[in-house]
Amino acid sequence: MTHRYLLPLCIPLLFFGCQPKDPLPRATRIGANKFGCKVNGKTYIPDGGGAFSGLKPVSGGLFVITRFPLVRGIYIQTYARTGEDLSFFLASIKPGTYDLNYDTPPTTLNQQNFGLYRITSGQAYMTSSVNTGRVIITKCDTLTGVVAGTFSFKAGAVNLNGQPNGTGTVSVTEGRFDVRQ
């Protein structure tokens, strides 16, 4: 008689107990120094450059370049022990939506918004007017140094000068960050 009640109790466990958890960090706005996204569907969570590299998993945030004209922006760079790194730059410090759609090499002094992903082999992928993306800044507090938001982009293969180098692309999706300088 007790077995008759056991089956109805176990059925909800099949639906709710076996759901895979999202390995990406929660989207927060407290300066938790968290960052995560999916690159071509694979989870990317930076874990630093290794024990002796000195590279933090997540670095950057708000910055000011003291030259004329004065440039204020957001630059976040991440590193993984696998040799991957992912970064993006915005030439603004205000909450809002920003397109990553400029043809600008990452080495130029007059930066425009861009997203960049590199892998161990040295191959780099960057946003451009053809391969675009978007960053949504949900919090940018210049007093506490907290910058948070979400992002996604498609990036094409480039060389060190930001010029197209091949036909490969990467797709970065479900990106979220919460950084305190």
PDB file of C-alpha atoms in Angstrom:
ATOM      1  CA  MET A   1       0.000   0.000   0.000  1.00  0.00           C
ATOM      2  CA  THR A   2       2.860   2.443   0.705  1.00  0.00           C
ATOM      3  CA  HIS A   3       4.356   1.759  -2.737  1.00  0.00           C
ATOM      4  CA  ARG A   4       1.249   3.233  -4.311  1.00  0.00           C
ATOM      5  CA  TYR A   5       2.186   6.684  -2.904  1.00  0.00           C
ATOM      6  CA  LEU A   6       5.894   6.412  -3.658  1.00  0.00           C
ATOM      7  CA  LEU A   7       5.626   6.743  -7.457  1.00  0.00           C
ATOM      8  CA  PRO A   8       3.711  10.065  -7.445  1.00  0.00           C
ATOM      9  CA  LEU A   9       6.298  11.497  -5.047  1.00  0.00           C
ATOM     10  CA  CYS A  10       9.266  10.444  -7.213  1.00  0.00           C
ATOM     11  CA  ILE A  11       8.000  11.828 -10.531  1.00  0.00           C
ATOM     12  CA  PRO A  12       8.592  15.506  -9.591  1.00  0.00           C
ATOM     13  CA  LEU A  13      12.179  14.600  -8.642  1.00  0.00           C
ATOM     14  CA  LEU A  14      12.798  13.430 -12.194  1.00  0.00           C
ATOM     15  CA  PHE A  15      11.834  16.840 -13.571  1.00  0.00           C
ATOM     16  CA  PHE A  16      13.307  19.138 -10.932  1.00  0.00           C
ATOM     17  CA  GLY A  17      16.083  17.137  -9.279  1.00  0.00           C
ATOM     18  CA  CYS A  18      18.139  16.449 -12.399  1.00  0.00           C
ATOM     19  CA  GLN A  19      18.182  19.872 -14.018  1.00  0.00           C
ATOM     20  CA  PRO A  20      21.785  20.822 -14.891  1.00  0.00           C
ATOM     21  CA  LYS A  21      22.979  23.983 -13.159  1.00  0.00           C
ATOM     22  CA  ASP A  22      24.194  26.908 -15.234  1.00  0.00           C
ATOM     23  CA  PRO A  23      27.959  27.027 -14.565  1.00  0.00           C
ATOM     24  CA  LEU A  24      28.129  30.730 -15.447  1.00  0.00           C
ATOM     25  CA  PRO A  25      28.254  33.171 -12.537  1.00  0.00           C
ATOM     26  CA  ARG A  26      25.030  34.918 -11.613  1.00  0.00           C
ATOM     27  CA  ALA A  27      24.542  38.388 -13.057  1.00  0.00           C
ATOM     28  CA  THR A  28      25.247  40.665 -10.064  1.00  0.00           C
ATOM     29  CA  ARG A  29      26.093  44.354  -9.575  1.00  0.00           C
ATOM     30  CA  ILE A  30      28.078  44.390  -6.311  1.00  0.00           C
ATOM     31  CA  GLY A  31      31.714  44.339  -7.455  1.00  0.00           C
ATOM     32  CA  ALA A  32      32.150  40.569  -6.997  1.00  0.00           C
ATOM     33  CA  ASN A  33      34.968  40.346  -9.610  1.00  0.00           C
ATOM     34  CA  LYS A  34      33.054  37.667 -11.515  1.00  0.00           C
ATOM     35  CA  PHE A  35      33.080  37.106 -15.258  1.00  0.00           C
ATOM     36  CA  GLY A  36      31.745  34.376 -17.502  1.00  0.00           C
ATOM     37  CA  CYS A  37      30.398  33.642 -20.970  1.00  0.00           C
ATOM     38  CA  LYS A  38      30.123  30.934 -23.572  1.00  0.00           C
ATOM     39  CA  VAL A  39      32.565  30.811 -26.485  1.00  0.00           C
ATOM     40  CA  ASN A  40      31.166  28.751 -29.342  1.00  0.00           C
ATOM     41  CA  GLY A  41      28.817  27.161 -26.792  1.00  0.00           C
ATOM     42  CA  LYS A  42      31.599  26.182 -24.357  1.00  0.00           C
ATOM     43  CA  THR A  43      31.645  27.800 -20.909  1.00  0.00           C
ATOM     44  CA  TYR A  44      34.507  30.259 -20.355  1.00  0.00           C
ATOM     45  CA  ILE A  45      35.155  31.307 -16.763  1.00  0.00           C
ATOM     46  CA  PRO A  46      38.590  32.889 -16.265  1.00  0.00           C
ATOM     47  CA  ASP A  47      40.753  31.262 -13.602  1.00  0.00           C
ATOM     48  CA  GLY A  48      43.988  33.254 -13.993  1.00  0.00           C
ATOM     49  CA  GLY A  49      47.172  32.703 -15.887  1.00  0.00           C
ATOM     50  CA  GLY A  50      48.571  29.996 -13.607  1.00  0.00           C
ATOM     51  CA  ALA A  51      50.432  29.907 -10.313  1.00  0.00           C
ATOM     52  CA  PHE A  52      53.528  31.840 -11.393  1.00  0.00           C
ATOM     53  CA  SER A  53      52.159  34.078 -14.130  1.00  0.00           C
ATOM     54  CA  GLY A  54      50.863  36.824 -11.853  1.00  0.00           C
ATOM     55  CA  LEU A  55      47.822  37.214 -14.120  1.00  0.00           C
ATOM     56  CA  LYS A  56      44.562  37.666 -12.239  1.00  0.00           C
ATOM     57  CA  PRO A  57      41.465  35.952 -13.639  1.00  0.00           C
ATOM     58  CA  VAL A  58      39.695  39.320 -14.073  1.00  0.00           C
ATOM     59  CA  SER A  59      41.335  42.744 -14.162  1.00  0.00           C
ATOM     60  CA  GLY A  60      40.529  46.232 -15.302  1.00  0.00           C
ATOM     61  CA  GLY A  61      37.393  48.269 -15.006  1.00  0.00           C
ATOM     62  CA  LEU A  62      37.149  52.058 -15.182  1.00  0.00           C
ATOM     63  CA  PHE A  63      40.112  53.999 -16.520  1.00  0.00           C
ATOM     64  CA  VAL A  64      41.155  57.460 -17.652  1.00  0.00           C
ATOM     65  CA  ILE A  65      43.812  58.202 -20.266  1.00  0.00           C
ATOM     66  CA  THR A  66      45.243  61.608 -19.397  1.00  0.00           C
ATOM     67  CA  ARG A  67      45.924  63.062 -22.804  1.00  0.00           C
ATOM     68  CA  PHE A  68      44.051  65.493 -24.938  1.00  0.00           C
ATOM     69  CA  PRO A  69      41.250  64.842 -25.458  1.00  0.00           C
ATOM     70  CA  LEU A  70      40.711  63.111 -22.103  1.00  0.00           C
ATOM     71  CA  VAL A  71      39.461  59.542 -22.593  1.00  0.00           C
ATOM     72  CA  ARG A  72      37.337  57.786 -19.982  1.00  0.00           C
ATOM     73  CA  GLY A  73      36.322  54.241 -20.582  1.00  0.00           C
ATOM     74  CA  ILE A  74      35.937  50.675 -19.445  1.00  0.00           C
ATOM     75  CA  TYR A  75      38.500  47.984 -20.183  1.00  0.00           C
ATOM     76  CA  ILE A  76      38.084  44.491 -18.764  1.00  0.00           C
ATOM     77  CA  GLN A  77      40.582  41.720 -19.456  1.00  0.00           C
ATOM     78  CA  THR A  78      40.385  38.099 -18.362  1.00  0.00           C
ATOM     79  CA  TYR A  79      42.796  35.157 -18.401  1.00  0.00           C
ATOM     80  CA  ALA A  80      42.361  31.396 -18.197  1.00  0.00           C
ATOM     81  CA  ARG A  81      45.000  28.772 -17.390  1.00  0.00           C
ATOM     82  CA  THR A  82      44.187  27.160 -20.738  1.00  0.00           C
ATOM     83  CA  GLY A  83      45.880  30.151 -22.401  1.00  0.00           C
ATOM     84  CA  GLU A  84      42.659  31.787 -23.523  1.00  0.00           C
ATOM     85  CA  ASP A  85      41.944  35.419 -22.796  1.00  0.00           C
ATOM     86  CA  LEU A  86      38.943  37.571 -23.480  1.00  0.00           C
ATOM     87  CA  SER A  87      38.605  41.336 -23.163  1.00  0.00           C
ATOM     88  CA  PHE A  88      36.510  44.245 -24.258  1.00  0.00           C
ATOM     89  CA  PHE A  89      36.901  48.005 -24.370  1.00  0.00           C
ATOM     90  CA  LEU A  90      34.296  50.769 -24.272  1.00  0.00           C
ATOM     91  CA  ALA A  91      35.034  54.456 -24.765  1.00  0.00           C
ATOM     92  CA  SER A  92      32.372  55.441 -22.229  1.00  0.00           C
ATOM     93  CA  ILE A  93      31.668  55.125 -18.507  1.00  0.00           C
ATOM     94  CA  LYS A  94      27.892  55.542 -18.499  1.00  0.00           C
ATOM     95  CA  PRO A  95      25.258  52.819 -18.111  1.00  0.00           C
ATOM     96  CA  GLY A  96      23.691  51.980 -21.453  1.00  0.00           C
ATOM     97  CA  THR A  97      23.957  49.787 -24.533  1.00  0.00           C
ATOM     98  CA  TYR A  98      27.137  49.941 -26.625  1.00  0.00           C
ATOM     99  CA  ASP A  99      27.760  48.342 -30.000  1.00  0.00           C
ATOM    100  CA  LEU A 100      31.062  46.645 -30.737  1.00  0.00           C
ATOM    101  CA  ASN A 101      31.218  47.454 -34.439  1.00  0.00           C
ATOM    102  CA  TYR A 102      34.362  49.460 -35.205  1.00  0.00           C
ATOM    103  CA  ASP A 103      37.347  48.576 -37.377  1.00  0.00           C
ATOM    104  CA  THR A 104      40.098  49.572 -34.962  1.00  0.00           C
ATOM    105  CA  PRO A 105      43.279  47.682 -34.087  1.00  0.00           C
ATOM    106  CA  PRO A 106      43.743  47.088 -30.339  1.00  0.00           C
ATOM    107  CA  THR A 107      47.180  48.746 -30.493  1.00  0.00           C
ATOM    108  CA  THR A 108      45.984  52.188 -31.618  1.00  0.00           C
ATOM    109  CA  LEU A 109      45.818  55.139 -29.209  1.00  0.00           C
ATOM    110  CA  ASN A 110      42.396  56.243 -30.423  1.00  0.00           C
ATOM    111  CA  GLN A 111      40.450  53.169 -29.374  1.00  0.00           C
ATOM    112  CA  GLN A 112      36.866  52.525 -30.290  1.00  0.00           C
ATOM    113  CA  ASN A 113      34.604  49.911 -28.726  1.00  0.00           C
ATOM    114  CA  PHE A 114      35.808  46.362 -29.379  1.00  0.00           C
ATOM    115  CA  GLY A 115      35.682  42.777 -28.130  1.00  0.00           C
ATOM    116  CA  LEU A 116      38.725  40.476 -28.374  1.00  0.00           C
ATOM    117  CA  TYR A 117      39.232  36.742 -27.807  1.00  0.00           C
ATOM    118  CA  ARG A 118      42.603  34.929 -28.070  1.00  0.00           C
ATOM    119  CA  ILE A 119      43.510  31.272 -27.813  1.00  0.00           C
ATOM    120  CA  THR A 120      46.674  29.402 -26.859  1.00  0.00           C
ATOM    121  CA  SER A 121      47.963  29.167 -30.427  1.00  0.00           C
ATOM    122  CA  GLY A 122      48.115  32.957 -30.566  1.00  0.00           C
ATOM    123  CA  GLN A 123      45.159  33.252 -32.896  1.00  0.00           C
ATOM    124  CA  ALA A 124      43.068  36.334 -32.137  1.00  0.00           C
ATOM    125  CA  TYR A 125      39.442  37.120 -32.954  1.00  0.00           C
ATOM    126  CA  MET A 126      38.090  40.678 -32.830  1.00  0.00           C
ATOM    127  CA  THR A 127      34.839  42.504 -33.421  1.00  0.00           C
ATOM    128  CA  SER A 128      34.606  44.821 -36.424  1.00  0.00           C
ATOM    129  CA  SER A 129      32.060  46.454 -38.701  1.00  0.00           C
ATOM    130  CA  VAL A 130      31.394  42.964 -40.117  1.00  0.00           C
ATOM    131  CA  ASN A 131      31.567  40.883 -36.913  1.00  0.00           C
ATOM    132  CA  THR A 132      29.710  42.846 -34.280  1.00  0.00           C
ATOM    133  CA  GLY A 133      28.480  42.619 -30.730  1.00  0.00           C
ATOM    134  CA  ARG A 134      26.974  44.494 -27.841  1.00  0.00           C
ATOM    135  CA  VAL A 135      27.788  45.346 -24.234  1.00  0.00           C
ATOM    136  CA  ILE A 136      25.074  46.492 -21.855  1.00  0.00           C
ATOM    137  CA  ILE A 137      26.414  48.376 -18.839  1.00  0.00           C
ATOM    138  CA  THR A 138      23.885  47.995 -16.022  1.00  0.00           C
ATOM    139  CA  LYS A 139      26.020  49.678 -13.361  1.00  0.00           C
ATOM    140  CA  CYS A 140      28.999  52.007 -13.539  1.00  0.00           C
ATOM    141  CA  ASP A 141      29.848  53.606 -10.196  1.00  0.00           C
ATOM    142  CA  THR A 142      32.886  55.888 -10.402  1.00  0.00           C
ATOM    143  CA  LEU A 143      33.034  56.250  -6.596  1.00  0.00           C
ATOM    144  CA  THR A 144      33.192  52.546  -5.737  1.00  0.00           C
ATOM    145  CA  GLY A 145      34.784  51.413  -9.023  1.00  0.00           C
ATOM    146  CA  VAL A 146      32.040  48.846  -9.689  1.00  0.00           C
ATOM    147  CA  VAL A 147      31.199  48.072 -13.330  1.00  0.00           C
ATOM    148  CA  ALA A 148      28.623  45.398 -14.199  1.00  0.00           C
ATOM    149  CA  GLY A 149      26.676  44.258 -17.211  1.00  0.00           C
ATOM    150  CA  THR A 150      26.186  41.722 -19.957  1.00  0.00           C
ATOM    151  CA  PHE A 151      27.719  41.177 -23.393  1.00  0.00           C
ATOM    152  CA  SER A 152      27.766  39.084 -26.538  1.00  0.00           C
ATOM    153  CA  PHE A 153      29.667  39.321 -29.786  1.00  0.00           C
ATOM    154  CA  LYS A 154      30.823  37.570 -32.921  1.00  0.00           C
ATOM    155  CA  ALA A 155      34.508  38.092 -33.697  1.00  0.00           C
ATOM    156  CA  GLY A 156      36.534  37.405 -36.834  1.00  0.00           C
ATOM    157  CA  ALA A 157      40.135  36.161 -37.100  1.00  0.00           C
ATOM    158  CA  VAL A 158      42.687  39.011 -37.018  1.00  0.00           C
ATOM    159  CA  ASN A 159      46.446  39.512 -36.800  1.00  0.00           C
ATOM    160  CA  LEU A 160      48.205  41.587 -34.103  1.00  0.00           C
ATOM    161  CA  ASN A 161      47.399  44.814 -35.967  1.00  0.00           C
ATOM    162  CA  GLY A 162      43.695  44.014 -36.014  1.00  0.00           C
ATOM    163  CA  GLN A 163      43.658  43.256 -39.748  1.00  0.00           C
ATOM    164  CA  PRO A 164      41.576  40.298 -40.984  1.00  0.00           C
ATOM    165  CA  ASN A 165      43.619  37.096 -40.935  1.00  0.00           C
ATOM    166  CA  GLY A 166      41.650  34.145 -42.222  1.00  0.00           C
ATOM    167  CA  THR A 167      37.982  33.347 -42.306  1.00  0.00           C
ATOM    168  CA  GLY A 168      37.359  31.876 -38.858  1.00  0.00           C
ATOM    169  CA  THR A 169      34.957  33.382 -36.343  1.00  0.00           C
ATOM    170  CA  VAL A 170      34.008  32.805 -32.724  1.00  0.00           C
ATOM    171  CA  SER A 171      30.641  33.415 -31.134  1.00  0.00           C
ATOM    172  CA  VAL A 172      30.633  34.781 -27.569  1.00  0.00           C
ATOM    173  CA  THR A 173      27.229  34.567 -25.873  1.00  0.00           C
ATOM    174  CA  GLU A 174      25.584  34.829 -22.440  1.00  0.00           C
ATOM    175  CA  GLY A 175      28.394  37.077 -21.180  1.00  0.00           C
ATOM    176  CA  ARG A 176      28.151  38.693 -17.756  1.00  0.00           C
ATOM    177  CA  PHE A 177      30.579  40.617 -15.607  1.00  0.00           C
ATOM    178  CA  ASP A 178      30.688  42.341 -12.238  1.00  0.00           C
ATOM    179  CA  VAL A 179      34.068  43.988 -11.602  1.00  0.00           C
ATOM    180  CA  ARG A 180      35.464  46.235  -8.877  1.00  0.00           C
ATOM    181  CA  GLN A 181      38.715  48.034  -9.615  1.00  0.00           C
TER     182      GLN A 181
END
